[in-house]
Amino acid sequence: MATRKQYTKEFKLDAVSLVVDQGYSRSEAARSLDINAQMLGRWVK
């Protein structure tokens, strides 16, 4: 069984900033950060 990866608060804020402030789509930002787009969507909410 795989272990869950934990992300720092800074990483999450930077990821959300890509979507909210810099105009990236969720899928583009997630792909560039190598994370799941649905997870990024939860962070944006």
PDB file of C-alpha atoms in Angstrom:
ATOM      1  CA  MET A   1       0.000   0.000   0.000  1.00  0.00           C
ATOM      2  CA  ALA A   2       1.327   3.419  -0.955  1.00  0.00           C
ATOM      3  CA  THR A   3       1.854   6.113   1.623  1.00  0.00           C
ATOM      4  CA  ARG A   4       0.137   9.448   1.185  1.00  0.00           C
ATOM      5  CA  LYS A   5       2.315  12.371   0.280  1.00  0.00           C
ATOM      6  CA  GLN A   6       1.976  15.384   2.544  1.00  0.00           C
ATOM      7  CA  TYR A   7       2.381  18.855   1.104  1.00  0.00           C
ATOM      8  CA  THR A   8       3.529  21.887   3.033  1.00  0.00           C
ATOM      9  CA  LYS A   9       1.274  24.881   3.487  1.00  0.00           C
ATOM     10  CA  GLU A  10       3.712  26.929   1.378  1.00  0.00           C
ATOM     11  CA  PHE A  11       3.503  24.459  -1.507  1.00  0.00           C
ATOM     12  CA  LYS A  12      -0.307  24.521  -1.393  1.00  0.00           C
ATOM     13  CA  LEU A  13      -0.407  28.321  -1.343  1.00  0.00           C
ATOM     14  CA  ASP A  14       1.995  28.506  -4.292  1.00  0.00           C
ATOM     15  CA  ALA A  15      -0.101  25.991  -6.226  1.00  0.00           C
ATOM     16  CA  VAL A  16      -3.326  27.908  -5.555  1.00  0.00           C
ATOM     17  CA  SER A  17      -1.585  31.129  -6.553  1.00  0.00           C
ATOM     18  CA  LEU A  18      -0.830  29.684  -9.985  1.00  0.00           C
ATOM     19  CA  VAL A  19      -4.558  29.200 -10.577  1.00  0.00           C
ATOM     20  CA  VAL A  20      -5.999  32.255  -8.834  1.00  0.00           C
ATOM     21  CA  ASP A  21      -3.380  34.938  -9.451  1.00  0.00           C
ATOM     22  CA  GLN A  22      -1.508  33.819 -12.557  1.00  0.00           C
ATOM     23  CA  GLY A  23      -4.414  32.512 -14.623  1.00  0.00           C
ATOM     24  CA  TYR A  24      -3.329  28.910 -15.086  1.00  0.00           C
ATOM     25  CA  SER A  25      -6.081  26.336 -15.457  1.00  0.00           C
ATOM     26  CA  ARG A  26      -6.275  23.756 -12.693  1.00  0.00           C
ATOM     27  CA  SER A  27      -5.144  21.011 -15.042  1.00  0.00           C
ATOM     28  CA  GLU A  28      -2.177  23.041 -16.342  1.00  0.00           C
ATOM     29  CA  ALA A  29      -1.008  23.941 -12.850  1.00  0.00           C
ATOM     30  CA  ALA A  30      -1.455  20.387 -11.581  1.00  0.00           C
ATOM     31  CA  ARG A  31       0.479  18.957 -14.514  1.00  0.00           C
ATOM     32  CA  SER A  32       3.372  21.379 -14.024  1.00  0.00           C
ATOM     33  CA  LEU A  33       3.536  20.570 -10.296  1.00  0.00           C
ATOM     34  CA  ASP A  34       3.047  16.824 -10.805  1.00  0.00           C
ATOM     35  CA  ILE A  35      -0.029  16.650  -8.577  1.00  0.00           C
ATOM     36  CA  ASN A  36      -3.625  15.542  -9.101  1.00  0.00           C
ATOM     37  CA  ALA A  37      -5.918  18.204 -10.603  1.00  0.00           C
ATOM     38  CA  GLN A  38      -8.836  17.256  -8.347  1.00  0.00           C
ATOM     39  CA  MET A  39      -6.674  17.705  -5.276  1.00  0.00           C
ATOM     40  CA  LEU A  40      -5.583  21.122  -6.520  1.00  0.00           C
ATOM     41  CA  GLY A  41      -9.237  21.984  -7.068  1.00  0.00           C
ATOM     42  CA  ARG A  42      -9.971  21.199  -3.415  1.00  0.00           C
ATOM     43  CA  TRP A  43      -7.129  23.465  -2.350  1.00  0.00           C
ATOM     44  CA  VAL A  44      -8.468  26.304  -4.515  1.00  0.00           C
ATOM     45  CA  LYS A  45     -11.893  26.047  -2.872  1.00  0.00           C
TER      46      LYS A  45
END
